PDB file of C-alpha atoms in Angstrom:
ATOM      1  CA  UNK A1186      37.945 179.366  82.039  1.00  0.00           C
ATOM      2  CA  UNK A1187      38.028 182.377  80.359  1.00  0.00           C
ATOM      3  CA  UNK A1188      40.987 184.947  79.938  1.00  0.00           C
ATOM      4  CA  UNK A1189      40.115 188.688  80.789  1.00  0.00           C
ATOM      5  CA  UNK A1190      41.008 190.608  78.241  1.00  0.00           C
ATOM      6  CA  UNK A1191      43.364 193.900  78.998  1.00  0.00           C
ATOM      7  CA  UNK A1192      43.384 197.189  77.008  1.00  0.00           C
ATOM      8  CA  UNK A1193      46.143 198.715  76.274  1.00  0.00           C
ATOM      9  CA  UNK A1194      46.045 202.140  78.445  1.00  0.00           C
ATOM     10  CA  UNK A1195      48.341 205.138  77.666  1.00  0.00           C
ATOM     11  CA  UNK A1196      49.301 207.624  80.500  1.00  0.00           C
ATOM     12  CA  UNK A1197      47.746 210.477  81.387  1.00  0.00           C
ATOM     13  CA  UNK A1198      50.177 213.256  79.730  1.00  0.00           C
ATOM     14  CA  UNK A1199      49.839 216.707  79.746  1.00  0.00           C
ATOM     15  CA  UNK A1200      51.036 219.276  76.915  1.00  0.00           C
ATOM     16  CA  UNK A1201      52.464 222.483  77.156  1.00  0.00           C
ATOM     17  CA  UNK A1202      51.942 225.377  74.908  1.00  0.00           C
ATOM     18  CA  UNK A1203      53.863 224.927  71.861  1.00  0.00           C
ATOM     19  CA  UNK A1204      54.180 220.939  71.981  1.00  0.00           C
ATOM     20  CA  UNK A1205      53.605 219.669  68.923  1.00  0.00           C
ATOM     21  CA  UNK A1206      51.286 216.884  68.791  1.00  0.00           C
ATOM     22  CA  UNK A1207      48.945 213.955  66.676  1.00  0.00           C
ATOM     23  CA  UNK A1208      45.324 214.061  67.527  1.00  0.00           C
ATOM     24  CA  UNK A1209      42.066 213.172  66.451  1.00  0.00           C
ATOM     25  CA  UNK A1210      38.201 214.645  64.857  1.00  0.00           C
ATOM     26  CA  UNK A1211      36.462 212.417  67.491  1.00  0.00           C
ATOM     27  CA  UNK A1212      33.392 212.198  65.625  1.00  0.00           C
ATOM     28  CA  UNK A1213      35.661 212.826  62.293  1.00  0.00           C
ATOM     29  CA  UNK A1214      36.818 209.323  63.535  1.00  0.00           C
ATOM     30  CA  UNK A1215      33.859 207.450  64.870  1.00  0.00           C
ATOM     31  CA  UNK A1216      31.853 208.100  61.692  1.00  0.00           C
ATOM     32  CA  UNK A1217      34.575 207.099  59.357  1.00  0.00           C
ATOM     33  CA  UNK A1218      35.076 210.444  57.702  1.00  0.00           C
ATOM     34  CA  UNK A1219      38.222 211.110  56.135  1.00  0.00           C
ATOM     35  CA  UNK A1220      40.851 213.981  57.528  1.00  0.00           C
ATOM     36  CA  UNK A1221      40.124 212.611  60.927  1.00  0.00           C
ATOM     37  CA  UNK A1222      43.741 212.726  62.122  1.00  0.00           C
ATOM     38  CA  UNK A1223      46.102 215.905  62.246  1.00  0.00           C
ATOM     39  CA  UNK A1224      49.439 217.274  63.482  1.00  0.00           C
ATOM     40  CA  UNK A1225      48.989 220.227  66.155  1.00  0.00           C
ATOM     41  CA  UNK A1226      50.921 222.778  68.322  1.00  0.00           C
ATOM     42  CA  UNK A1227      49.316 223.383  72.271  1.00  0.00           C
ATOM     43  CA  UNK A1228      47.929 226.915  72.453  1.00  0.00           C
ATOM     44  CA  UNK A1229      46.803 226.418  75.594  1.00  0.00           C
ATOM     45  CA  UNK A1230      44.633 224.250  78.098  1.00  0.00           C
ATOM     46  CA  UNK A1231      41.735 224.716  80.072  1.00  0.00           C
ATOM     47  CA  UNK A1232      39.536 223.349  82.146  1.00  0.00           C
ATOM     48  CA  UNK A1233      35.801 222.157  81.066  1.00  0.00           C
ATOM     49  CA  UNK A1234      33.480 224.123  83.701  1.00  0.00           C
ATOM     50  CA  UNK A1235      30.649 220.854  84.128  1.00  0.00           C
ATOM     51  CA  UNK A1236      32.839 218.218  83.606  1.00  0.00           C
ATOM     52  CA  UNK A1237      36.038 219.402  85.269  1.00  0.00           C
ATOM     53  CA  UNK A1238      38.346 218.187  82.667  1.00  0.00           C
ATOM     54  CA  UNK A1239      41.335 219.478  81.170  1.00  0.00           C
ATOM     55  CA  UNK A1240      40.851 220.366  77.877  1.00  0.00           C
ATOM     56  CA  UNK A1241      43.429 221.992  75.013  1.00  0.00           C
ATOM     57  CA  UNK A1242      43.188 224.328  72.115  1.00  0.00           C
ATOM     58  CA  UNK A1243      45.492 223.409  69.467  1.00  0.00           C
ATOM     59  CA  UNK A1244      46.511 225.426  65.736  1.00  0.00           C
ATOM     60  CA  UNK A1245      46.103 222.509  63.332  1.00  0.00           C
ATOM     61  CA  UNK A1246      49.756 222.857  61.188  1.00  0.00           C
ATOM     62  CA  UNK A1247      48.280 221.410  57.974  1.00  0.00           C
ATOM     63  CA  UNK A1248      45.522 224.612  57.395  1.00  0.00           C
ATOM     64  CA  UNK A1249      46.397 226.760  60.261  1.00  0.00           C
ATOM     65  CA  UNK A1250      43.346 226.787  61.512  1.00  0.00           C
ATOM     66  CA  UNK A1251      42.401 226.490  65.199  1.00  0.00           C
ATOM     67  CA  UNK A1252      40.949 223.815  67.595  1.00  0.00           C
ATOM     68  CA  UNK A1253      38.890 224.451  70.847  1.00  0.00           C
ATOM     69  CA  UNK A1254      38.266 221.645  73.788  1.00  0.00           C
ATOM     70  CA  UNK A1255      40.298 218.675  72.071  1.00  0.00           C
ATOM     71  CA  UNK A1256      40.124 215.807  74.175  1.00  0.00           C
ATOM     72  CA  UNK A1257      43.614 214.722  75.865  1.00  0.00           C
ATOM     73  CA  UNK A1258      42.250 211.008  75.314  1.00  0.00           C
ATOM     74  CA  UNK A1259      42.980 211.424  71.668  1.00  0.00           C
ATOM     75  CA  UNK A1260      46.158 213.393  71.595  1.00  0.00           C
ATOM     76  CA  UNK A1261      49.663 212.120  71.136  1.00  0.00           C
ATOM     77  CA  UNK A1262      53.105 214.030  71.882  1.00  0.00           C
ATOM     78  CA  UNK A1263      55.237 214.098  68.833  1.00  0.00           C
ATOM     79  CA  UNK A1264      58.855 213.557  70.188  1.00  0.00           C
ATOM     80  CA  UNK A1265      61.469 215.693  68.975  1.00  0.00           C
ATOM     81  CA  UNK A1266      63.499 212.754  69.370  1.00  0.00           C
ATOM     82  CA  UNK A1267      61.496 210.616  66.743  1.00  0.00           C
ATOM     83  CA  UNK A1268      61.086 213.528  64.125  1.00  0.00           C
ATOM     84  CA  UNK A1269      64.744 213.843  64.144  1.00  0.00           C
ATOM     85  CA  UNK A1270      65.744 210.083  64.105  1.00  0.00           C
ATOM     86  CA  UNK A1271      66.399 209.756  60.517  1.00  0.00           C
ATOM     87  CA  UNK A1272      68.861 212.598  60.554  1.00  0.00           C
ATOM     88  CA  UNK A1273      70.541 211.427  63.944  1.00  0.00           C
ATOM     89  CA  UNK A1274      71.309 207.398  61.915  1.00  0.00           C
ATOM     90  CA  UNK A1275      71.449 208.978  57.948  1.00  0.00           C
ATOM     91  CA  UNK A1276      74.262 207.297  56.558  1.00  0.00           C
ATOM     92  CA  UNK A1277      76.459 209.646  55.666  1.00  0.00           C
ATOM     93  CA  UNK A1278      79.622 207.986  54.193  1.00  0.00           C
ATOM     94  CA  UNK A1279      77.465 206.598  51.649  1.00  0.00           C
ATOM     95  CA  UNK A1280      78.460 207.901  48.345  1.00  0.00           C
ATOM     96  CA  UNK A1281      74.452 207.842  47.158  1.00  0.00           C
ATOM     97  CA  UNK A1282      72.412 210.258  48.827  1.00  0.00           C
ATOM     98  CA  UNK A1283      69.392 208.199  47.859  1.00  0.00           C
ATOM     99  CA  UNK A1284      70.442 206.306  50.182  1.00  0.00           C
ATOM    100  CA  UNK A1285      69.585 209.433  52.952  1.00  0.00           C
ATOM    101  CA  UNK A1286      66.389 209.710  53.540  1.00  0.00           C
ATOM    102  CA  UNK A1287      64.715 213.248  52.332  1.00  0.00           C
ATOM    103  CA  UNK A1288      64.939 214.948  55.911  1.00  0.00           C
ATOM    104  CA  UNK A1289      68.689 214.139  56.206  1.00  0.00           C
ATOM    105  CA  UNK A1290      69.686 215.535  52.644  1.00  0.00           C
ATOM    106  CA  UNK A1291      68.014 219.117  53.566  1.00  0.00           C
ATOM    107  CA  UNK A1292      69.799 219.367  56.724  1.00  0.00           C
ATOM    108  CA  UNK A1293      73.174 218.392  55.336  1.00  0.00           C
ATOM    109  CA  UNK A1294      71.870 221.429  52.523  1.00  0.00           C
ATOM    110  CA  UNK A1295      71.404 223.460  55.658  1.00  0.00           C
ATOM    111  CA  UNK A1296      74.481 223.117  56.970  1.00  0.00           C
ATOM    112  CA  UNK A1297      76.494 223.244  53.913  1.00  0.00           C
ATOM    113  CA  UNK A1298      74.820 226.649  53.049  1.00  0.00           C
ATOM    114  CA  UNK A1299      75.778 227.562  56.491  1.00  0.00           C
ATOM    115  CA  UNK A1300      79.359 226.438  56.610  1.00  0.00           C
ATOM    116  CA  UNK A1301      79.695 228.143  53.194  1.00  0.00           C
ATOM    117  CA  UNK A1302      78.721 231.487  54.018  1.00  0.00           C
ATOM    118  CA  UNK A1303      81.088 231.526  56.909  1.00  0.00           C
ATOM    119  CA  UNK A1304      83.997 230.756  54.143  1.00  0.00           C
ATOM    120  CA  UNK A1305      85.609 233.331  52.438  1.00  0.00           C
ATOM    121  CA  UNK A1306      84.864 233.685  49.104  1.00  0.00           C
ATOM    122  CA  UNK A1307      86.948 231.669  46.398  1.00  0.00           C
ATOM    123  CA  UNK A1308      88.801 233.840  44.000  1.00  0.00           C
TER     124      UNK A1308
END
């Protein structure tokens, strides 16, 4: 007897203008082309007039350049929560900042250049 193999199915999501978001060149994909795969922000969503599908139109971060009708089938929400996860558990008591990854170091920067400007100056 044989097994039936199950897929792996993601949830229908929907996106809101300005989430930020992973998606795909369909046929940049399916013909092995390189690029295929980009970081976006919504613009907005619409709905495909034959097909009755909801559709979005997305400014591609890398060149600024923007995307009509991309498929929600091969989109992916970026959580805030994983972008900032190597800030939120940086280690930092350790004495090496190699030890921080790149993202924590500029936001300690931040905040130092922050904190400083609200000190009065040293004489």
């Amino acid at each position: 007897m044989t097994q039936p193999q199950t897929q792996a199915v993601q949830p229908k999501a929907t996106y809101i203008k300005g989430d930020i978001v992973l998606f795909r060149d369909v046929e940049r994909f399916w013909l092995g082309k390189p690029g295929h795969t980009c970081v976006g922000r919504v613009e907005r969503s619409w709905r495909h007039v034959d097909t009755g599908k909801v559709l979005y139109d997305l400014t591609e971060l890398g060149s600024l350049s923007y995307r009509a009708g991309i498929d929600p089938d091969y989109m992916r929400a970026l959580p805030a929560t994983d972008a900032m996860h190597d800030i939120d558990t940086a280690p930092l008591n350790e004495t090496d900042t190699g030890a921080m990854t790149p993202a924590a170091v500029a936001w300690l920067r931040q905040h130092l250049v922050q904190d400083a400007a609200a000190l009065p100056a040293r004489r």
